[in-house]
PDB file of N, CA and C in Angstrom:
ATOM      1  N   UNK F   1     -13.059   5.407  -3.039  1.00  0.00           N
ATOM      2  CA  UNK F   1     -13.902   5.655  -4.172  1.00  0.00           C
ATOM      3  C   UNK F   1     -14.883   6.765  -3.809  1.00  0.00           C
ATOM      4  N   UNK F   2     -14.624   7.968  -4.388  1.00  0.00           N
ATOM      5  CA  UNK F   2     -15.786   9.267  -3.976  1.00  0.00           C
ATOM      6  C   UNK F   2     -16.780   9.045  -4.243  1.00  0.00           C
ATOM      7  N   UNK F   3     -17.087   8.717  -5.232  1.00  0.00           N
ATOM      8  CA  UNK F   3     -18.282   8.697  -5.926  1.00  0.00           C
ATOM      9  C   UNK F   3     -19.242   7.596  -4.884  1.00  0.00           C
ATOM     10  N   UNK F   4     -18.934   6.713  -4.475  1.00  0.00           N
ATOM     11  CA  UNK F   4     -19.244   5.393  -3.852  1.00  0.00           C
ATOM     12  C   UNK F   4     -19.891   6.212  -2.530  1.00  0.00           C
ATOM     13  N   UNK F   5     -18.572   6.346  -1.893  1.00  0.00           N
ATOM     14  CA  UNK F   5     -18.730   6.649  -0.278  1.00  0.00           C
ATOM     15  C   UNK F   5     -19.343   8.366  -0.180  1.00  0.00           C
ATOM     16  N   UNK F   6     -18.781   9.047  -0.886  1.00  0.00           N
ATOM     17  CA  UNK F   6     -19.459  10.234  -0.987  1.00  0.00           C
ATOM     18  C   UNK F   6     -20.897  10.572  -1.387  1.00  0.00           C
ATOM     19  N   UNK F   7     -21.343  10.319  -2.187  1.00  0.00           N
ATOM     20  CA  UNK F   7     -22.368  10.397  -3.431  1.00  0.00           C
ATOM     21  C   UNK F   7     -23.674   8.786  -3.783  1.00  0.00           C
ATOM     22  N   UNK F   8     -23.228   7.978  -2.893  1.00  0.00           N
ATOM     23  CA  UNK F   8     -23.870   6.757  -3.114  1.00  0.00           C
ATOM     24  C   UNK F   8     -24.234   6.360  -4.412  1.00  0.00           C
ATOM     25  N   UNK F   9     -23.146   6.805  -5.504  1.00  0.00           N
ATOM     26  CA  UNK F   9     -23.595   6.633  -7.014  1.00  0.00           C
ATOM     27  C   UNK F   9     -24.945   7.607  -7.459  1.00  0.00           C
ATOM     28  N   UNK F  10     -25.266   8.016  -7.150  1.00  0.00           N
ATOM     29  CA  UNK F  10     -26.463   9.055  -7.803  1.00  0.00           C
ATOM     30  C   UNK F  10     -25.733  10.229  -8.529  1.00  0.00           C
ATOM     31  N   UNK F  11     -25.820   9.893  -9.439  1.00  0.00           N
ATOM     32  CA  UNK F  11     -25.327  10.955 -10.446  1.00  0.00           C
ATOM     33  C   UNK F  11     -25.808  12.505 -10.413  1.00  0.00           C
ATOM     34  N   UNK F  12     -27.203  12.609 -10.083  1.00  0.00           N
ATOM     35  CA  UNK F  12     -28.067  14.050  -9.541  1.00  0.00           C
ATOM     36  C   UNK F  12     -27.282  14.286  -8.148  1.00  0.00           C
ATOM     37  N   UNK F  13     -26.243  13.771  -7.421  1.00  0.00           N
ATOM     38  CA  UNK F  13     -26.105  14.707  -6.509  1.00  0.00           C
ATOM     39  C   UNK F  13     -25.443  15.168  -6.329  1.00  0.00           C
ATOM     40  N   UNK F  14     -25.640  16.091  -5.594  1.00  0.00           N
ATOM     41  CA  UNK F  14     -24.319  17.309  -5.882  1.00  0.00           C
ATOM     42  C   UNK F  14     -22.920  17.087  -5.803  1.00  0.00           C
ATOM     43  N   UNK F  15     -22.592  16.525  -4.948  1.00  0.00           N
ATOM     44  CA  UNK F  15     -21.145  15.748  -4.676  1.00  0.00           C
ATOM     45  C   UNK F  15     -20.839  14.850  -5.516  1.00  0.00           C
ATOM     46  N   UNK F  16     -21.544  14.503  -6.695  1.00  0.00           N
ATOM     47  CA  UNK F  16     -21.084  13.661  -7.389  1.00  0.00           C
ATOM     48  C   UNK F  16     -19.754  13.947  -8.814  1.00  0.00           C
ATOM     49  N   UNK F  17     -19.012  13.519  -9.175  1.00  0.00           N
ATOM     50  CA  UNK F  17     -17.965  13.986  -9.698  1.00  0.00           C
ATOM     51  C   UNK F  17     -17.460  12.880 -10.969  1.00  0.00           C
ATOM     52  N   UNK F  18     -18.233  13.124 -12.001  1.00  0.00           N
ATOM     53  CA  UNK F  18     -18.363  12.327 -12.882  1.00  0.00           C
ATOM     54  C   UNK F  18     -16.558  12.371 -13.559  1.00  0.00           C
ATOM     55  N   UNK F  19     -16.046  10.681 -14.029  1.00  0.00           N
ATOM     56  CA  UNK F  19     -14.647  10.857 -13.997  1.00  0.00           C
ATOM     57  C   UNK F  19     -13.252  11.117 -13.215  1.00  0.00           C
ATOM     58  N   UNK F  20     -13.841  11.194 -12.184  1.00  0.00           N
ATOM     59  CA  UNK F  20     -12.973  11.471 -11.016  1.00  0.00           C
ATOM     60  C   UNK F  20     -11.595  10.283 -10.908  1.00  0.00           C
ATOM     61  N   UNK F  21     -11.845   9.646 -11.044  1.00  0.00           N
ATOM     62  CA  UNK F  21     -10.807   8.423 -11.284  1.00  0.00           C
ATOM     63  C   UNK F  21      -9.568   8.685 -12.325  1.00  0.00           C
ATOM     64  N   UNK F  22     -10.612   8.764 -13.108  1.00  0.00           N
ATOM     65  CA  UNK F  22      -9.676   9.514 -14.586  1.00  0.00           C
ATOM     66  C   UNK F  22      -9.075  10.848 -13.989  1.00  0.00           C
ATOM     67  N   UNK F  23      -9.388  11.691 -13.847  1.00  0.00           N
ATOM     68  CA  UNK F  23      -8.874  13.017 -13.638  1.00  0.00           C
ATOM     69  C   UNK F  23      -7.942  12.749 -12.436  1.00  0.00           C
ATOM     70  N   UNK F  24      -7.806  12.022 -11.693  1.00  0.00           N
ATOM     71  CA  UNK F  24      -7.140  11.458 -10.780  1.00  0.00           C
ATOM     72  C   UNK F  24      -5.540  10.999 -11.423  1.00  0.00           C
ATOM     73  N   UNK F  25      -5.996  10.114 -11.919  1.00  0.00           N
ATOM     74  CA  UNK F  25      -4.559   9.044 -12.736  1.00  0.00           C
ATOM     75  C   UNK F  25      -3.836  10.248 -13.487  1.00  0.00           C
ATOM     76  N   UNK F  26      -4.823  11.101 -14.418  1.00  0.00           N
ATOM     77  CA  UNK F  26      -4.228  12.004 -15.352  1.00  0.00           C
ATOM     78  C   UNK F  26      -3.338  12.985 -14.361  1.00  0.00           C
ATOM     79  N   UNK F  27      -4.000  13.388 -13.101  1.00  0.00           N
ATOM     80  CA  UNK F  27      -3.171  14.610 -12.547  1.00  0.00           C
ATOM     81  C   UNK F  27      -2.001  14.055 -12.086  1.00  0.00           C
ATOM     82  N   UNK F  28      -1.992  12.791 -11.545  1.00  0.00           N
ATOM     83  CA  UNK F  28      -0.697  12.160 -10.737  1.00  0.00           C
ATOM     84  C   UNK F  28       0.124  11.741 -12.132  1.00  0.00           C
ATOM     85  N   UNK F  29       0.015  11.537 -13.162  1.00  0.00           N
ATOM     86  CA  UNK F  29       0.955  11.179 -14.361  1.00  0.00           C
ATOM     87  C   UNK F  29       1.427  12.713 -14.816  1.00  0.00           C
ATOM     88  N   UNK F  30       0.436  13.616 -14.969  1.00  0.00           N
ATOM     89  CA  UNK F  30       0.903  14.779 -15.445  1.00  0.00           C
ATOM     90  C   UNK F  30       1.940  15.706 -14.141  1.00  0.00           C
ATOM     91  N   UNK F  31       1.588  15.329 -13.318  1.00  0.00           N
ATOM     92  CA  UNK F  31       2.557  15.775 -11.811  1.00  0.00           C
ATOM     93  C   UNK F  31       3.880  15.593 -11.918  1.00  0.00           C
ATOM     94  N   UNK F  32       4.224  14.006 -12.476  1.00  0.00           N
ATOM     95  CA  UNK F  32       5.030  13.087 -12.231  1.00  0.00           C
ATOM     96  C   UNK F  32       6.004  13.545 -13.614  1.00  0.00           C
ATOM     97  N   UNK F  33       5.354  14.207 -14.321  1.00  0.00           N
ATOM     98  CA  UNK F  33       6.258  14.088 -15.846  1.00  0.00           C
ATOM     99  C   UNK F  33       6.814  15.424 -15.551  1.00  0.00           C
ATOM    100  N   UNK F  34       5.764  16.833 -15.675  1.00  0.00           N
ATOM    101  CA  UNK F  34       6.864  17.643 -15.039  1.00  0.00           C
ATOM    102  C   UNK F  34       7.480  17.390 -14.028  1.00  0.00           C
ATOM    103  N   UNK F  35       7.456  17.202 -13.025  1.00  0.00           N
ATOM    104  CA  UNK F  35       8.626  16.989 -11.423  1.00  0.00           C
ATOM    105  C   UNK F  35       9.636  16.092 -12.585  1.00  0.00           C
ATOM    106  N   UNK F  36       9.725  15.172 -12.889  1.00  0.00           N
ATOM    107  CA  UNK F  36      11.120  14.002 -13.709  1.00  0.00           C
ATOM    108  C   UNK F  36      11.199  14.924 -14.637  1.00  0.00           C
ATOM    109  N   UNK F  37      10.554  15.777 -15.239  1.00  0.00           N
ATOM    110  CA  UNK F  37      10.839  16.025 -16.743  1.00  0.00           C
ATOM    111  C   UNK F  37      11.389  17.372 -16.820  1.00  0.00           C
ATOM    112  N   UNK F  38      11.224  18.154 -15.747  1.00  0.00           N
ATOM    113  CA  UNK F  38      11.775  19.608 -15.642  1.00  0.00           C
ATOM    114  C   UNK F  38      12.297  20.190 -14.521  1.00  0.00           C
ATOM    115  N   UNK F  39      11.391  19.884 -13.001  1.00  0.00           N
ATOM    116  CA  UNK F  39      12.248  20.443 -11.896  1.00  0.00           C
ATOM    117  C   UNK F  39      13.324  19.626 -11.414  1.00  0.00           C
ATOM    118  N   UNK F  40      13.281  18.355 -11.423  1.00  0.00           N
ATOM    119  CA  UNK F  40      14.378  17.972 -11.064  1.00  0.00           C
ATOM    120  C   UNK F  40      15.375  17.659 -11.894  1.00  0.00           C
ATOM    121  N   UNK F  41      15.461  17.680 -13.067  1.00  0.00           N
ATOM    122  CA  UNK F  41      16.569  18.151 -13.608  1.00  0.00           C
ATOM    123  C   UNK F  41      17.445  19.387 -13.330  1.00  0.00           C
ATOM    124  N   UNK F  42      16.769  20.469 -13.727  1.00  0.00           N
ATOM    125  CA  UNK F  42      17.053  21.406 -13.215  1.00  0.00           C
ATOM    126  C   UNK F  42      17.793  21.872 -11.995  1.00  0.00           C
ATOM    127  N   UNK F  43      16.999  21.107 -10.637  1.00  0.00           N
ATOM    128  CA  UNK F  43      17.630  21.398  -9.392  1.00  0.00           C
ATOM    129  C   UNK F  43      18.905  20.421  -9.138  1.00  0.00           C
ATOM    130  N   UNK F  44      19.117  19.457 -10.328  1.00  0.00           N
ATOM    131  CA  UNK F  44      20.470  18.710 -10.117  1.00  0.00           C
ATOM    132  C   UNK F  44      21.558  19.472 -11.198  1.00  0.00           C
ATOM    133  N   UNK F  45      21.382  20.694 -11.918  1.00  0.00           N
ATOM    134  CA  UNK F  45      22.127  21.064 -12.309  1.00  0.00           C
ATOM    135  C   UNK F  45      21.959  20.691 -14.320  1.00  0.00           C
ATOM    136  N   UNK F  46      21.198  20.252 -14.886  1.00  0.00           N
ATOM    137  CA  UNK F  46      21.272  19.772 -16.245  1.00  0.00           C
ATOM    138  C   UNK F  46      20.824  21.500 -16.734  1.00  0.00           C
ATOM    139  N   UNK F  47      21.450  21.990 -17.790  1.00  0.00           N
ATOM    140  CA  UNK F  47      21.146  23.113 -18.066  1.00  0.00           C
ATOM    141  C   UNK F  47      19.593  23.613 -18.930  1.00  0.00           C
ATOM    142  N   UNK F  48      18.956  24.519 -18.791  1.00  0.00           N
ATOM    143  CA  UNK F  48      17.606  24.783 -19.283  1.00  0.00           C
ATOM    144  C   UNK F  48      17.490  24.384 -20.624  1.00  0.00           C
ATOM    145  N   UNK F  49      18.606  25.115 -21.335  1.00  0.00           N
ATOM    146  CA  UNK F  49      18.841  25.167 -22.946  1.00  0.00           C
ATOM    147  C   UNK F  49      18.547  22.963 -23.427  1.00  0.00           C
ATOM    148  N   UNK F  50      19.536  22.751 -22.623  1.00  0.00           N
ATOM    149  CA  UNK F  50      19.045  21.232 -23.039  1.00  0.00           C
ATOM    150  C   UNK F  50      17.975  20.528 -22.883  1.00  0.00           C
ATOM    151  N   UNK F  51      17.008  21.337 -21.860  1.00  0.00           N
ATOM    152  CA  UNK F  51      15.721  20.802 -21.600  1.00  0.00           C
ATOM    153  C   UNK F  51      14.886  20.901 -22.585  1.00  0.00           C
ATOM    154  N   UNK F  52      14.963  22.174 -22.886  1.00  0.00           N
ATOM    155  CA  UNK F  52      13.990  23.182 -23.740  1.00  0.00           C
ATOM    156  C   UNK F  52      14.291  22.862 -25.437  1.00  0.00           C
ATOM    157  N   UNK F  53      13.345  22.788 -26.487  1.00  0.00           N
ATOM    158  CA  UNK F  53      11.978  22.769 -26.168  1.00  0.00           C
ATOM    159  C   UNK F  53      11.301  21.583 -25.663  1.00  0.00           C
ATOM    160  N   UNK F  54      12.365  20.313 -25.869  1.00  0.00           N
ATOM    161  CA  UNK F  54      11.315  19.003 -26.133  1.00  0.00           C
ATOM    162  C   UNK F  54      12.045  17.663 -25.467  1.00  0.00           C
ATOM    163  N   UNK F  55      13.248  17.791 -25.231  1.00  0.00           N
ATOM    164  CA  UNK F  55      14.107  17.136 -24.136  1.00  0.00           C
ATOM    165  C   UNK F  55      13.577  16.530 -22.827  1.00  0.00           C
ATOM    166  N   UNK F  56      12.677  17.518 -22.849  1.00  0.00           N
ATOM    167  CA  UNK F  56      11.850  17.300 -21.222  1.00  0.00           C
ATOM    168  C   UNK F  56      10.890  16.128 -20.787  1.00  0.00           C
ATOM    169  N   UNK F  57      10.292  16.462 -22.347  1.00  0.00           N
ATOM    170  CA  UNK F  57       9.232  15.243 -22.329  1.00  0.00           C
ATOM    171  C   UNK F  57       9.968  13.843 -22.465  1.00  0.00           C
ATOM    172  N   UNK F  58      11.002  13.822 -23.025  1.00  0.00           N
ATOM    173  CA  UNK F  58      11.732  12.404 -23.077  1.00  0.00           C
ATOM    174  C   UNK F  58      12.471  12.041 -21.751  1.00  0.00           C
ATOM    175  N   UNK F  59      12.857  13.023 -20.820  1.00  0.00           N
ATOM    176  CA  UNK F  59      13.274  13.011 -19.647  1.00  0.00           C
ATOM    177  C   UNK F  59      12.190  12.404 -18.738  1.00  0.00           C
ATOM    178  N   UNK F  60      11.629  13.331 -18.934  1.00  0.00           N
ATOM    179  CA  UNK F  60      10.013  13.065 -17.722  1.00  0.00           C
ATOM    180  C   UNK F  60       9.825  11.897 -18.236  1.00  0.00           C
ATOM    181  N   UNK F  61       9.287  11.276 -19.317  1.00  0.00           N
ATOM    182  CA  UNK F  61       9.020   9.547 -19.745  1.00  0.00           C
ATOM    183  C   UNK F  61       9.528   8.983 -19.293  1.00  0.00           C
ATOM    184  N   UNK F  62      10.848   9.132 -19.506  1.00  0.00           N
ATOM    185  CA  UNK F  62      12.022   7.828 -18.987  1.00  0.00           C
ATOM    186  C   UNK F  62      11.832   7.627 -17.442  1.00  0.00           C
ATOM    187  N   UNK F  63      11.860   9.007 -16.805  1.00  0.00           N
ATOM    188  CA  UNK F  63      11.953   9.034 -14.874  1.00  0.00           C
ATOM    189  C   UNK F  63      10.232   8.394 -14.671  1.00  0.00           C
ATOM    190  N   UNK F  64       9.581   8.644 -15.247  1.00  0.00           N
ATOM    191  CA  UNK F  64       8.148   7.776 -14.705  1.00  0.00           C
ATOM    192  C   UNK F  64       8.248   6.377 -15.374  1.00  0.00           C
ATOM    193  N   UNK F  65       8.436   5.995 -16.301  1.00  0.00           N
ATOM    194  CA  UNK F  65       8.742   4.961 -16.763  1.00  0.00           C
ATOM    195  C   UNK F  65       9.847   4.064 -15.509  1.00  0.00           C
ATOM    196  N   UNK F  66      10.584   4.715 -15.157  1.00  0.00           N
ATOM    197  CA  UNK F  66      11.733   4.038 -14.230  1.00  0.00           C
ATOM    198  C   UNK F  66      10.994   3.497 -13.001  1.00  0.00           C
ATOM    199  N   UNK F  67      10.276   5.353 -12.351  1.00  0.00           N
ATOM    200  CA  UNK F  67       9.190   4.681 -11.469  1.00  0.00           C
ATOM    201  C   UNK F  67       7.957   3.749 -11.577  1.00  0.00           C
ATOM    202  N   UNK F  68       7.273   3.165 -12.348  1.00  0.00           N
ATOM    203  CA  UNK F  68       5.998   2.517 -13.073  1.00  0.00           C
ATOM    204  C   UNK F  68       7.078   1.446 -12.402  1.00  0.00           C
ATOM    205  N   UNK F  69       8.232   0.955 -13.211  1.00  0.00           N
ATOM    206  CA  UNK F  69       8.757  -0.151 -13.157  1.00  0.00           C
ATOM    207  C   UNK F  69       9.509  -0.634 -11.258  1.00  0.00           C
ATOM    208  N   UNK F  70       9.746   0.410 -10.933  1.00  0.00           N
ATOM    209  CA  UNK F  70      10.143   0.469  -9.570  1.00  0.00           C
ATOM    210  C   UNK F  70       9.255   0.151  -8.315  1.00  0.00           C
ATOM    211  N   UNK F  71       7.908   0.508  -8.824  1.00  0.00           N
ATOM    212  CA  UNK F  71       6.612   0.348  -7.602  1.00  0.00           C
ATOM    213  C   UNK F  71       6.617  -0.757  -7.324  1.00  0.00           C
ATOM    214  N   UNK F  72       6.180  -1.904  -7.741  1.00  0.00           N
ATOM    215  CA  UNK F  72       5.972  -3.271  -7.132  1.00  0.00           C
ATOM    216  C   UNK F  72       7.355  -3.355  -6.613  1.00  0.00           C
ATOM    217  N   UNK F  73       8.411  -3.616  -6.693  1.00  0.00           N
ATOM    218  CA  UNK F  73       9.351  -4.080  -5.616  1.00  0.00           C
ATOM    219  C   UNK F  73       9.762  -2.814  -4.423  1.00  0.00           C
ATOM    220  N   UNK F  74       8.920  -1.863  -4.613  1.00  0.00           N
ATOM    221  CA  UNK F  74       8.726  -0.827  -3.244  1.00  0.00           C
ATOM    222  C   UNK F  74       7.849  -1.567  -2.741  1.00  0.00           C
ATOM    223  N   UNK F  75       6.336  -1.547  -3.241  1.00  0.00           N
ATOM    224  CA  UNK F  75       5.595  -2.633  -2.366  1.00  0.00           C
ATOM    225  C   UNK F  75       6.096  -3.898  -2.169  1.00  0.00           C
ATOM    226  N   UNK F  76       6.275  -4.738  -2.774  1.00  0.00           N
ATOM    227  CA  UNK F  76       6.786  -6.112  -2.503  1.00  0.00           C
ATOM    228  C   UNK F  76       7.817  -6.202  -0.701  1.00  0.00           C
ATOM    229  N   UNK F  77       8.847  -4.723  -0.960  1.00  0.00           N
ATOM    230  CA  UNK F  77       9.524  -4.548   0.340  1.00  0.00           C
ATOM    231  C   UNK F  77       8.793  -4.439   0.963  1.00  0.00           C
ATOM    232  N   UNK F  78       7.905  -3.228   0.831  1.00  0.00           N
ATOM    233  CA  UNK F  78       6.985  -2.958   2.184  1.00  0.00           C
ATOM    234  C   UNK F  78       6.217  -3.823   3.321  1.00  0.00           C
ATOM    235  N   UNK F  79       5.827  -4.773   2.538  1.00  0.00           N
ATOM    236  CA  UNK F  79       4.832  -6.298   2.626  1.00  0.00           C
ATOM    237  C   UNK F  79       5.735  -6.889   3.066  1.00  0.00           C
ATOM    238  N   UNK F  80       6.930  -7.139   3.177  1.00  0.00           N
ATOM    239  CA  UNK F  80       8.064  -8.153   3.146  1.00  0.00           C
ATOM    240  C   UNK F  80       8.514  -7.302   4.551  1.00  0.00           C
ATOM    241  N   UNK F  81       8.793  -6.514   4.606  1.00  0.00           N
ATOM    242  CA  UNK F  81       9.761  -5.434   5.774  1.00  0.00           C
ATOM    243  C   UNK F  81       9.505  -5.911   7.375  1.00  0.00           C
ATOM    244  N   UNK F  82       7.900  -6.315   7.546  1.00  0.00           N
ATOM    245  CA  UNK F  82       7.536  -6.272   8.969  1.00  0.00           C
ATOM    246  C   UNK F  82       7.687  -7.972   9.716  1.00  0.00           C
ATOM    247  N   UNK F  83       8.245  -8.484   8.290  1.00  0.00           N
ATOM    248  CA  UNK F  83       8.740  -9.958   8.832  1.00  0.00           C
ATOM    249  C   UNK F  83      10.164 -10.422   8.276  1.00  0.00           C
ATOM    250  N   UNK F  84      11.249  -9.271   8.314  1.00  0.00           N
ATOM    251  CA  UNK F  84      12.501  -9.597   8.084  1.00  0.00           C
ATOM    252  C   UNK F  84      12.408  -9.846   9.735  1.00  0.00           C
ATOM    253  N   UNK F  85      13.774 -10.610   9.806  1.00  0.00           N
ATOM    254  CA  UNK F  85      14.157 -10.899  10.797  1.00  0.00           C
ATOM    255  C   UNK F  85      15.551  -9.709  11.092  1.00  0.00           C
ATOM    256  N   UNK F  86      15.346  -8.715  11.944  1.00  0.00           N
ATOM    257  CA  UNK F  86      16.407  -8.210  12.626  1.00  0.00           C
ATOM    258  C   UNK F  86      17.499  -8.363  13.336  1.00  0.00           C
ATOM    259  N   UNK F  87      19.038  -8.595  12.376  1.00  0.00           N
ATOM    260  CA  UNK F  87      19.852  -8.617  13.906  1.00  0.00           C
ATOM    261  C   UNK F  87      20.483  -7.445  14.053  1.00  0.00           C
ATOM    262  N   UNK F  88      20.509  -7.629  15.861  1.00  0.00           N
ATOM    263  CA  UNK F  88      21.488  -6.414  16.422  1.00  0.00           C
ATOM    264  C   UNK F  88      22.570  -6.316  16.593  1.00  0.00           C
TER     265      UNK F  88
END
């Protein structure tokens, strides 16, 4: 938390960064929609013309949507991983 550990909540100080949280979530969702919604299509071969104009945005939804739904059982593994039992 910046604001916290950085700034001790005082809004007058300079390091302080009103919204930061927000502007946070927004950049990693807006990251996430182009990368699903345009470059990686693209670099797997789907042609521009079908992207363009508005294809993209329904692309990018669906691939973050897939991921949203995918995170907890990435974590759930992760948490789970360091007490599988290994055989050799």
């Amino acid at each position: 938390n910046w604001n916290y550990a950085i700034a001790k909540w005082e809004e007058d100080a300079l390091l302080y960064i009103p919204h930061i949280t927000k502007f946070y979530v927004l950049f990693l969702l807006t990251s996430s929609l182009l990368y699903r919604g345009i470059y990686f299509p693209i670099k797997n071969g789907i042609a521009v013309s079908y992207l363009f104009p508005f294809k993209w945005i329904k692309v990018g939804l669906l691939g973050l949507a897939l991921d949203i739904v995918k995170a907890p059982g990435y974590i759930f593994g992760a948490i789970l991983y360091p007490y599988k039992k290994h055989r050799d």
